[in-house]
Short mmCIF file of C-alpha atoms in Angstrom, two decimals:
data_model
loop_
_atom_site.label_atom_id
_atom_site.label_comp_id
_atom_site.label_asym_id
_atom_site.label_seq_id
_atom_site.Cartn_x
_atom_site.Cartn_y
_atom_site.Cartn_z
CA MET A 119 0.00 0.00 0.00
CA PRO A 120 1.43 3.49 -0.83
CA ASP A 121 2.49 5.46 2.26
CA GLY A 122 0.28 8.40 1.37
CA SER A 123 -2.94 6.35 1.29
CA ILE A 124 -3.72 6.17 5.00
CA PRO A 125 -3.33 9.90 5.72
CA ILE A 126 -5.43 10.66 2.67
CA LEU A 127 -8.14 8.24 3.82
CA VAL A 128 -8.06 9.55 7.39
CA LEU A 129 -8.13 13.14 6.27
CA SER A 130 -10.91 12.67 3.74
CA THR A 131 -12.97 10.67 6.25
CA ALA A 132 -12.45 13.26 8.98
CA ALA A 133 -13.32 16.06 6.56
CA LEU A 134 -16.43 14.23 5.44
CA PHE A 135 -17.68 13.53 8.96
CA ALA A 136 -16.89 17.10 10.06
CA SER A 137 -18.89 18.45 7.11
CA ILE A 138 -21.82 16.12 7.84
CA ALA A 139 -21.77 17.03 11.55
CA GLY A 140 -21.59 20.74 10.67
CA PHE A 141 -24.48 20.40 8.28
CA ILE A 142 -26.64 18.54 10.82
CA ILE A 143 -25.91 21.10 13.57
CA TYR A 144 -26.67 23.96 11.17
CA PHE A 145 -29.91 22.24 10.20
CA ILE A 146 -30.95 21.78 13.84
CA VAL A 147 -30.33 25.48 14.60
CA LEU A 148 -32.23 26.52 11.48
CA TYR A 149 -35.10 24.19 12.32
CA ARG A 150 -35.33 25.49 15.90
CA ASN A 151 -35.47 29.08 14.62
CA ARG A 152 -38.22 28.13 12.18
CA GLN A 153 -40.15 26.43 14.98
CA LEU A 154 -39.93 29.55 17.16
CA LYS A 155 -40.96 31.81 14.28
CA ASN A 156 -43.95 29.63 13.46
CA GLN A 157 -44.95 29.46 17.10
CA GLN A 158 -44.89 33.26 17.36
CA GLU A 159 -46.87 33.63 14.12
CA GLN A 160 -49.44 31.17 15.35
CA GLU A 161 -49.79 32.92 18.70
CA HIS A 162 -50.21 36.23 16.86
CA LEU A 163 -52.91 34.78 14.59
CA GLN A 164 -54.61 33.20 17.60
CA SER A 165 -54.66 36.56 19.36
CA ILE A 166 -56.09 38.35 16.28
CA PHE A 167 -58.68 35.62 15.87
CA ARG A 168 -59.78 35.87 19.52
CA GLN A 169 -60.07 39.64 19.21
CA GLU A 170 -62.15 39.29 16.07
CA VAL A 171 -64.47 36.75 17.67
CA LEU A 172 -64.87 39.00 20.69
CA LYS A 173 -65.58 41.96 18.40
CA ALA A 174 -68.13 39.90 16.47
CA ARG A 175 -69.87 38.96 19.72
CA ILE A 176 -70.02 42.58 20.88
CA GLU A 177 -71.36 43.69 17.50
CA MET A 178 -74.02 40.98 17.64
CA GLN A 179 -75.05 42.17 21.08
CA GLU A 180 -75.19 45.81 19.89
CA GLN A 181 -77.25 44.81 16.89
CA THR A 182 -79.66 42.85 19.07
CA LEU A 183 -80.04 45.74 21.53
CA ASN A 184 -80.67 48.15 18.64
CA HIS A 185 -83.30 45.81 17.29
CA VAL A 186 -84.96 45.51 20.72
CA SER A 187 -84.86 49.28 21.17
CA ARG A 188 -86.45 49.85 17.73
CA GLU A 189 -89.10 47.21 18.32
CA ILE A 190 -90.05 48.71 21.70
CA HIS A 191 -90.17 52.22 20.25
CA ASP A 192 -91.86 51.49 16.90
CA ASN A 193 -94.09 48.61 17.78
CA ILE A 194 -94.85 47.88 21.41
CA THR A 195 -95.03 51.51 22.51
CA GLN A 196 -97.42 52.23 19.62
CA VAL A 197 -99.63 49.27 20.45
CA LEU A 198 -99.76 50.22 24.12
CA SER A 199 -100.57 53.81 23.18
CA PHE A 200 -103.58 52.54 21.21
CA VAL A 201 -104.62 50.52 24.24
CA LYS A 202 -104.27 53.62 26.40
CA LEU A 203 -106.39 55.62 23.94
CA ASP A 204 -109.05 52.89 23.82
CA LEU A 205 -109.19 52.70 27.58
CA ALA A 206 -109.40 56.51 27.87
CA MET A 207 -112.40 56.52 25.51
CA ILE A 208 -114.23 53.83 27.47
CA GLY A 209 -115.47 56.47 29.96
CA ILE A 210 -117.51 58.33 27.31
CA ALA A 211 -118.64 55.31 25.29
CA ASP A 212 -121.96 53.46 25.47
CA ASP A 213 -122.12 49.79 26.51
CA LYS A 214 -121.83 48.42 22.97
CA GLN A 215 -118.82 50.62 22.15
CA LYS A 216 -117.27 49.83 25.55
CA GLN A 217 -117.36 46.14 24.67
CA ILE A 218 -115.77 46.83 21.25
CA LYS A 219 -113.02 48.94 22.87
CA ILE A 220 -112.36 46.29 25.51
CA ASN A 221 -112.09 43.58 22.82
CA GLU A 222 -109.79 45.81 20.77
CA SER A 223 -107.61 46.49 23.79
CA ARG A 224 -107.49 42.80 24.64
CA ASP A 225 -106.31 41.98 21.09
CA LEU A 226 -103.74 44.74 21.16
CA ILE A 227 -102.39 43.62 24.53
CA ALA A 228 -102.20 40.03 23.22
CA GLN A 229 -100.24 41.36 20.24
CA ALA A 230 -97.92 43.31 22.57
CA ILE A 231 -97.39 40.19 24.70
CA ASN A 232 -96.47 38.17 21.59
CA ASP A 233 -94.07 40.88 20.42
CA LEU A 234 -92.48 40.98 23.87
CA LYS A 235 -92.08 37.21 23.81
CA ASP A 236 -90.32 37.43 20.45
CA LEU A 237 -88.14 40.22 21.78
CA SER A 238 -87.18 38.26 24.89
CA LYS A 239 -86.12 35.42 22.60
CA SER A 240 -83.98 37.68 20.48
CA LEU A 241 -82.36 39.15 23.62
CA SER A 242 -80.44 35.91 24.02
CA PHE A 243 -77.08 36.68 22.38
CA GLU A 244 -75.99 33.08 22.21
CA HIS A 245 -78.45 31.80 19.63
CA ILE A 246 -75.66 30.74 17.36
CA THR A 247 -74.22 28.51 20.08
CA LYS A 248 -77.54 26.97 21.01
CA LEU A 249 -79.30 26.77 17.67
CA GLY A 250 -76.51 26.81 15.13
CA LEU A 251 -76.04 28.91 12.01
CA LEU A 252 -78.99 27.70 9.95
CA LYS A 253 -81.66 28.14 12.64
CA THR A 254 -80.28 31.55 13.65
CA ILE A 255 -80.36 32.73 10.04
CA GLU A 256 -83.90 31.34 9.70
CA MET A 257 -84.95 33.45 12.70
CA GLU A 258 -83.43 36.53 11.08
CA VAL A 259 -85.23 35.73 7.83
CA ASN A 260 -88.54 35.51 9.69
CA ARG A 261 -87.83 38.84 11.31
CA LEU A 262 -87.00 40.44 7.95
CA ASN A 263 -90.19 39.07 6.39
CA LYS A 264 -92.23 40.27 9.36
CA SER A 265 -90.83 43.78 8.95
CA GLY A 266 -92.26 43.90 5.40
CA ILE A 267 -89.26 45.91 4.15
CA VAL A 268 -87.89 43.05 2.14
CA LYS A 269 -89.05 39.61 1.05
CA ALA A 270 -86.40 37.15 2.23
CA GLU A 271 -86.18 33.48 1.37
CA ILE A 272 -83.74 30.82 2.50
CA THR A 273 -82.74 27.61 0.73
CA THR A 274 -80.43 24.82 1.85
CA ASP A 275 -78.69 22.13 -0.10
CA GLY A 276 -76.79 19.03 1.06
CA GLU A 277 -76.62 17.44 4.47
CA MET A 278 -76.46 20.05 7.24
CA ALA A 279 -73.32 19.73 9.38
CA GLY A 280 -71.75 21.78 12.18
CA LEU A 281 -68.93 24.10 11.15
CA GLY A 282 -67.69 24.87 14.65
CA GLU A 283 -69.00 27.54 17.00
CA GLN A 284 -66.46 30.25 16.24
CA ARG A 285 -66.67 29.76 12.50
CA GLU A 286 -70.47 29.93 12.63
CA LEU A 287 -70.30 33.05 14.76
CA VAL A 288 -68.07 34.76 12.20
CA LEU A 289 -70.28 33.57 9.31
CA PHE A 290 -73.34 34.92 11.08
CA ARG A 291 -71.63 38.28 11.57
CA ILE A 292 -70.90 38.38 7.84
CA PHE A 293 -74.59 37.62 7.23
CA GLN A 294 -75.65 40.40 9.61
CA GLU A 295 -73.26 42.86 7.99
CA ALA A 296 -74.73 41.98 4.56
CA VAL A 297 -78.28 42.42 5.86
CA ASN A 298 -77.38 45.78 7.39
CA ASN A 299 -75.79 46.98 4.15
CA MET A 300 -78.82 45.84 2.17
CA LEU A 301 -81.29 47.58 4.49
CA LYS A 302 -79.25 50.77 4.74
CA HIS A 303 -78.01 51.28 1.19
CA ALA A 304 -79.42 48.80 -1.34
CA GLY A 305 -83.14 49.50 -1.27
CA ALA A 306 -83.72 45.87 -2.18
CA THR A 307 -87.13 44.19 -2.29
CA HIS A 308 -85.93 40.60 -2.49
CA PHE A 309 -83.20 38.87 -0.53
CA LYS A 310 -82.14 35.29 -1.19
CA ILE A 311 -80.02 33.27 1.23
CA SER A 312 -78.57 29.94 0.24
CA LEU A 313 -76.60 27.53 2.44
CA GLN A 314 -74.90 24.62 0.70
CA TYR A 315 -73.40 21.84 2.78
CA TYR A 316 -71.07 19.46 0.94
CA PRO A 317 -68.48 17.16 2.53
CA GLU A 318 -65.54 19.40 1.61
CA LEU A 319 -67.30 22.65 0.84
CA PHE A 320 -69.72 25.00 2.55
CA ASN A 321 -71.20 27.94 0.65
CA LEU A 322 -73.17 30.83 2.09
CA THR A 323 -74.65 32.94 -0.70
CA LEU A 324 -76.49 36.21 -0.05
CA GLU A 325 -78.18 37.83 -3.03
CA ASP A 326 -80.24 41.01 -3.18
CA ASP A 327 -81.92 42.89 -6.03
CA GLY A 328 -80.99 46.35 -4.77
CA ILE A 329 -79.30 49.27 -6.52
CA GLY A 330 -75.89 47.60 -6.38
CA PHE A 331 -72.59 49.47 -6.43
CA SER A 332 -69.49 49.82 -8.56
CA ASP A 333 -65.97 48.59 -7.75
CA GLU A 334 -65.00 52.21 -6.96
CA VAL A 335 -67.53 52.39 -4.13
CA SER A 336 -66.38 49.13 -2.63
CA GLY A 337 -62.79 50.34 -2.72
CA LYS A 338 -63.50 53.62 -0.89
CA GLY A 339 -64.49 54.38 2.68
CA ASP A 340 -68.01 53.07 2.04
CA GLY A 341 -66.52 49.70 1.31
CA ALA A 342 -65.02 49.24 4.79
CA GLY A 343 -67.84 46.88 5.73
CA LEU A 344 -67.21 44.80 2.60
CA ARG A 345 -63.49 44.57 3.31
CA ASN A 346 -64.36 43.65 6.88
CA MET A 347 -66.40 40.73 5.55
CA GLU A 348 -63.49 39.55 3.39
CA ASN A 349 -61.02 39.84 6.28
CA ARG A 350 -63.29 37.99 8.65
CA ALA A 351 -63.88 35.23 6.12
CA ALA A 352 -60.10 34.88 5.69
CA LEU A 353 -59.71 34.49 9.46
CA ILE A 354 -61.78 31.31 9.44
CA GLY A 355 -60.09 30.01 6.29
CA ALA A 356 -63.01 31.03 4.05
CA ILE A 357 -63.07 33.08 0.88
CA ALA A 358 -65.64 35.87 0.50
CA LYS A 359 -66.43 37.01 -3.03
CA ILE A 360 -68.54 40.13 -3.51
CA ASN A 361 -70.04 40.77 -6.94
CA SER A 362 -72.07 43.85 -7.69
CA ALA A 363 -72.73 46.39 -10.41
CA PRO A 364 -74.94 49.53 -10.40
CA GLY A 365 -78.57 48.50 -10.87
CA LYS A 366 -77.78 44.79 -10.71
CA GLY A 367 -77.99 44.05 -7.01
CA CYS A 368 -75.28 42.38 -4.98
CA VAL A 369 -74.14 38.78 -4.51
CA ILE A 370 -71.93 37.80 -1.59
CA LYS A 371 -70.57 34.28 -1.61
CA VAL A 372 -68.60 32.86 1.30
CA SER A 373 -66.92 29.51 0.61
CA LEU A 374 -65.27 27.35 3.24
CA ASN A 375 -63.76 23.90 3.44
CA PRO A 376 -65.19 22.53 6.71
CA LEU A 377 -62.49 19.84 6.91
CA GLN A 378 -59.64 22.34 6.74
CA GLN A 379 -58.57 23.17 10.27
CA GLN A 380 -57.14 26.57 11.14
CA LEU A 381 -54.73 25.77 13.96
CA TYR A 382 -55.25 29.11 15.70
CA ILE A 383 -59.00 28.45 16.07
CA ASP A 384 -59.13 26.84 19.49
CA GLU A 385 -62.40 25.01 19.34
CA ASP A 386 -63.84 21.58 19.00
CA HIS A 387 -65.03 21.21 15.44
CA SER A 388 -68.12 19.24 16.36
CA ASN A 389 -69.49 21.48 19.09
CA SER A 390 -72.13 23.16 17.05
CA ILE A 391 -75.51 22.09 15.79
CA GLY A 392 -75.09 23.57 12.32
CA MET B 131 -16.65 -14.17 11.79
CA SER B 132 -14.63 -11.17 12.99
CA ILE B 133 -15.56 -9.30 16.15
CA ILE B 134 -16.53 -6.22 14.15
CA GLU B 135 -18.99 -8.34 12.15
CA PHE B 136 -20.31 -9.99 15.30
CA PHE B 137 -21.15 -6.61 16.85
CA TYR B 138 -22.71 -5.46 13.58
CA TRP B 139 -25.02 -8.48 13.60
CA LEU B 140 -25.78 -7.87 17.26
CA LEU B 141 -26.66 -4.25 16.44
CA LEU B 142 -28.94 -5.41 13.62
CA LEU B 143 -30.67 -7.78 16.04
CA ILE B 144 -31.17 -5.02 18.64
CA VAL B 145 -32.54 -2.57 16.04
CA SER B 146 -34.82 -5.28 14.63
CA GLY B 147 -36.05 -5.96 18.18
CA VAL B 148 -36.78 -2.25 18.69
CA GLY B 149 -38.73 -2.22 15.40
CA ILE B 150 -40.75 -5.31 16.30
CA MET B 151 -41.51 -4.08 19.85
CA ARG B 152 -42.67 -0.66 18.68
CA TYR B 153 -44.27 -1.83 15.43
CA LYS B 154 -47.85 -0.90 16.36
CA LYS B 155 -46.85 2.61 17.47
CA LEU B 156 -44.95 3.35 14.25
CA THR B 157 -46.17 5.29 11.22
CA LEU B 158 -46.30 3.44 7.88
CA PRO B 159 -42.84 4.47 6.59
CA PHE B 160 -41.24 3.42 9.86
CA LYS B 161 -43.09 0.11 9.79
CA ILE B 162 -41.44 -0.45 6.42
CA LEU B 163 -38.12 0.65 7.96
CA SER B 164 -38.41 -1.86 10.79
CA CYS B 165 -39.04 -4.60 8.21
CA SER B 166 -36.05 -3.39 6.20
CA VAL B 167 -33.70 -3.96 9.16
CA LEU B 168 -34.90 -7.57 9.37
CA ILE B 169 -34.42 -7.94 5.61
CA VAL B 170 -30.85 -6.54 5.85
CA PHE B 171 -30.17 -8.98 8.69
CA PHE B 172 -31.54 -11.82 6.58
CA PHE B 173 -29.35 -10.79 3.60
CA ASN B 174 -26.28 -10.67 5.87
CA ILE B 175 -26.90 -14.24 7.01
CA LEU B 176 -27.41 -15.40 3.42
CA ALA B 177 -24.28 -13.58 2.23
CA LYS B 178 -22.26 -15.28 4.96
CA VAL B 179 -23.67 -18.69 4.10
CA PHE B 180 -22.97 -18.18 0.38
CA SER B 181 -19.40 -17.03 0.97
CA PHE B 182 -18.73 -20.09 3.17
CA ARG B 183 -20.42 -22.64 0.94
CA TYR B 184 -19.85 -21.25 -2.61
CA LYS B 185 -17.01 -18.81 -1.96
CA ASN B 186 -19.17 -16.23 -3.75
CA ASN B 187 -21.87 -14.01 -2.32
CA ALA B 188 -22.29 -11.75 -5.37
CA PRO B 189 -25.88 -12.90 -6.13
CA ILE B 190 -26.95 -11.97 -2.60
CA LEU B 191 -25.25 -8.57 -2.75
CA GLN B 192 -26.78 -7.97 -6.20
CA THR B 193 -30.28 -8.75 -4.88
CA GLU B 194 -29.65 -6.75 -1.72
CA SER B 195 -28.59 -3.67 -3.70
CA ILE B 196 -31.90 -3.31 -5.55
CA THR B 197 -34.04 -4.48 -2.58
CA GLU B 198 -32.47 -1.85 -0.30
CA TYR B 199 -33.07 0.85 -2.87
CA VAL B 200 -36.72 -0.10 -3.35
CA ILE B 201 -37.33 -0.18 0.42
CA TYR B 202 -35.59 3.10 1.31
CA ALA B 203 -37.07 4.86 -1.73
CA LEU B 204 -40.52 3.60 -0.69
CA ILE B 205 -39.95 5.05 2.80
CA TYR B 206 -39.07 8.39 1.21
CA PHE B 207 -42.14 8.07 -1.00
CA TYR B 208 -44.33 8.05 2.13
CA LEU B 209 -42.35 10.77 3.93
CA PHE B 210 -42.58 13.36 1.16
CA LYS B 211 -45.67 15.57 0.81
CA ASN B 212 -44.80 16.93 -2.62
CA LYS B 213 -46.55 14.93 -5.34
CA ALA B 214 -43.91 15.73 -7.97
CA ILE B 215 -41.16 14.30 -5.74
CA LYS B 216 -43.30 11.22 -5.10
CA LYS B 217 -43.60 10.71 -8.86
CA VAL B 218 -39.83 11.11 -9.28
CA ILE B 219 -39.22 8.50 -6.56
CA PHE B 220 -41.63 6.10 -8.19
CA ALA B 221 -40.02 6.65 -11.59
CA SER B 222 -36.53 6.18 -10.09
CA ILE B 223 -37.58 2.79 -8.68
CA VAL B 224 -38.77 1.64 -12.11
CA ILE B 225 -35.72 3.03 -13.94
CA LEU B 226 -33.27 1.58 -11.43
CA PHE B 227 -34.96 -1.80 -11.58
CA VAL B 228 -34.62 -1.87 -15.38
CA PHE B 229 -31.00 -0.73 -15.05
CA PHE B 230 -30.40 -3.42 -12.43
CA ILE B 231 -31.49 -6.12 -14.90
CA ILE B 232 -29.36 -4.66 -17.71
CA ASN B 233 -26.40 -4.33 -15.34
CA ALA B 234 -26.80 -7.88 -14.01
CA ILE B 235 -26.86 -9.30 -17.55
CA PHE B 236 -24.38 -7.17 -19.49
CA LEU B 237 -22.19 -5.04 -17.20
CA GLN B 238 -21.66 -6.61 -13.79
CA PRO B 239 -22.77 -10.28 -14.04
CA PHE B 240 -25.31 -11.27 -11.38
CA LEU B 241 -23.38 -14.36 -10.28
CA LYS B 242 -19.90 -12.85 -10.23
CA VAL B 243 -19.53 -9.14 -9.45
CA PHE B 244 -20.40 -6.76 -6.61
CA PRO B 245 -22.90 -4.26 -8.17
CA THR B 246 -21.12 -0.91 -7.74
CA ASN B 247 -23.04 0.36 -10.79
CA ILE B 248 -26.23 0.07 -8.73
CA TYR B 249 -24.82 1.27 -5.40
CA LEU B 250 -23.26 4.47 -6.76
CA PRO B 251 -26.39 6.02 -8.33
CA THR B 252 -28.57 4.88 -5.40
CA GLN B 253 -26.25 6.62 -2.92
CA ILE B 254 -26.49 9.81 -4.99
CA LEU B 255 -30.28 9.53 -5.07
CA PHE B 256 -30.44 8.89 -1.31
CA ALA B 257 -28.30 11.98 -0.68
CA ILE B 258 -30.62 14.06 -2.89
CA PHE B 259 -33.75 12.65 -1.22
CA SER B 260 -32.36 13.33 2.23
CA LEU B 261 -31.52 16.93 1.34
CA LEU B 262 -35.01 17.40 -0.10
CA LEU B 263 -36.54 15.92 3.04
CA PHE B 264 -34.49 18.30 5.20
CA LYS B 265 -35.89 21.11 3.07
CA GLN B 266 -39.44 19.81 3.54
CA MET B 267 -38.86 19.66 7.30
CA LEU B 268 -37.87 23.32 7.27
CA LEU B 269 -40.93 24.24 5.22
CA TYR B 270 -43.34 22.35 7.48
CA PRO B 271 -41.76 22.35 10.92
CA SER B 272 -43.43 20.21 13.56
CA LYS B 273 -44.21 21.37 17.09
CA VAL B 274 -42.31 18.36 18.41
CA ASN B 275 -38.67 18.77 19.47
CA ILE B 276 -36.47 17.77 16.53
CA VAL B 277 -34.56 15.12 18.50
CA LYS B 278 -37.87 13.41 19.26
CA GLN B 279 -38.75 13.11 15.58
CA GLY B 280 -38.15 9.76 13.92
CA VAL B 281 -38.07 11.38 10.51
CA PHE B 282 -35.06 13.54 11.54
CA TRP B 283 -33.05 10.51 12.71
CA TYR B 284 -33.98 8.45 9.67
CA ASN B 285 -33.04 11.24 7.31
CA THR B 286 -29.79 11.91 9.14
CA ALA B 287 -29.01 8.17 8.97
CA MET B 288 -29.67 8.14 5.22
CA PHE B 289 -27.63 11.29 4.67
CA ILE B 290 -24.65 9.86 6.55
CA TYR B 291 -25.06 6.46 4.88
CA ALA B 292 -25.34 7.89 1.37
CA THR B 293 -22.38 10.27 1.66
CA THR B 294 -20.00 7.94 3.50
CA MET B 295 -20.86 4.92 1.35
CA PHE B 296 -20.30 6.99 -1.76
CA LEU B 297 -16.84 7.90 -0.52
CA ASN B 298 -16.31 4.32 0.57
CA LEU B 299 -17.23 2.87 -2.81
CA GLY B 300 -15.11 5.45 -4.60
CA LEU B 301 -12.08 4.60 -2.46
CA ALA B 302 -12.76 0.87 -2.84
CA ASN B 303 -12.76 1.24 -6.61
CA TYR B 304 -9.50 3.22 -6.38
CA TYR B 305 -7.90 0.58 -4.13
CA VAL B 306 -8.95 -2.25 -6.46
CA ALA B 307 -7.71 -0.39 -9.53
CA HIS B 308 -4.33 0.25 -7.85
CA HIS B 309 -4.08 -3.17 -6.20
CA ILE B 310 -4.02 -1.67 -2.72
CA ASN B 311 -4.87 -4.06 0.09
CA ASP B 312 -5.77 -2.00 3.14
CA TYR B 313 -8.00 -2.91 6.10
CA SER B 314 -8.69 0.68 7.13
CA LEU B 315 -11.37 0.89 4.44
CA TYR B 316 -13.00 -2.22 5.87
CA TYR B 317 -13.21 -0.53 9.29
CA PHE B 318 -14.48 2.69 7.75
CA TRP B 319 -17.18 0.67 5.93
CA TYR B 320 -18.34 -0.95 9.17
CA PHE B 321 -18.12 2.32 11.09
CA SER B 322 -20.55 3.84 8.55
CA LEU B 323 -22.87 0.85 8.87
CA TYR B 324 -22.74 1.05 12.70
CA LEU B 325 -23.58 4.74 12.60
CA PHE B 326 -26.36 4.16 10.09
CA HIS B 327 -28.06 1.44 12.11
CA VAL B 328 -27.67 3.27 15.43
CA PHE B 329 -29.51 6.24 13.90
CA ILE B 330 -32.10 3.92 12.36
CA GLY B 331 -32.59 2.42 15.84
CA VAL B 332 -33.07 5.89 17.34
CA SER B 333 -35.56 6.76 14.59
CA LEU B 334 -37.55 3.59 15.37
CA LEU B 335 -37.46 4.50 19.05
CA THR B 336 -38.64 8.06 18.54
CA ASP B 337 -41.25 7.68 15.79
CA ASN B 338 -44.79 7.79 17.07
CA LYS B 339 -47.92 7.99 14.96
CA GLU B 340 -49.66 10.04 17.66
CA MET B 341 -47.14 12.89 17.27
CA LEU B 342 -47.86 14.15 13.78
CA THR B 343 -48.76 17.78 14.53
CA THR B 344 -47.29 20.36 12.21
CA TYR B 345 -47.78 24.09 12.06
CA ALA B 346 -50.09 25.41 9.40
#
């Protein structure tokens, strides 16, 4: 064997193992840094998500209180005022008229009691938790139809499944925001809501026949609510698409893969009715 | 049997035992890995028997070369997430198998020669796969401490095995070409195998199918 062979072998082996060891150590350090970075990012996303959920809850409560306040002012107070008037006129009425007024008052009070019952139901802020998204939206649809401002209809497709409490809460807030926009700005007469449940896809489509708006409007200050919807949808891993043109109404479509888990959403996926 | 061989066989037995004991807790690629250690052990016994009885263990080493590649490539196939890489691995298995047959018939006869033509490209492919897997680990880091991840130990084992064996085979070819008879290469060869199987053992000890959480 040539004399130079062993030193060459030893040196090349040592160099090889030193390079491998260096590479592995470098990789471990790099990996640890990446782990820390990801952990921080996830904590940040978790914190934003919690804030958004909290904000959505507060907004829901505000919206409910506004609704209750309006109902008391526009409806119950009016009904009770009629009752008061009827009762005030009883003193000067003959027996037949008295009976009519009493019957009228009884009907009006019954109506006020029913309205108060409905109001007490809507005062519960946790409908979404107890009833799930579909039932809560159905209640809102009934309320819209009762108001007579707009004719709302809801359709469902596929087998209804829970999407998780926090996701449903955010979806409901998007729905509420869309309803608010429609009532305030669109002047719509028809409002269609569609919920499609497929194994790997959930679609919430909200369609109105209002005045619509151009892309310029949605990009300006007026479009803050629309951007809010898109941002909120992104938080739960959904995509919100808003299509509108002047005179052509507005379509909002929120699509979500129910099986895709967002790791910063700290909830049990199956804890909601749907 | 030399003492270095005896300890190598003992190490293979221990690692096989670890694989069998933890078989149910292992993920699919590591189940294949635990089987591969048994297969390597089995090939070692056969090679020894052939060299004693027929003074030629080339057929065993030929078969072992392609079997090892198929097994380790299959493990990588299951460890990678990227579909394109999976396709490349699958294609490499087919191509190497065809090349193995051509090599065994025309270049390095199945019954006579150690198949360096198979070992050299497979070591290069293993080195590439291991680097790609390290990259994938960086792209999708797990919450679990790296030293508790079977995939890290397996990949490190493959990286060390591929690079040292490549050097080993290169030097062996050089020694044969220059008629050098030196035992240091023999020790280096076994040292690489020891290191490889120790890391494989650690990977079988650390892998756990209940610890698969990764960050989004």
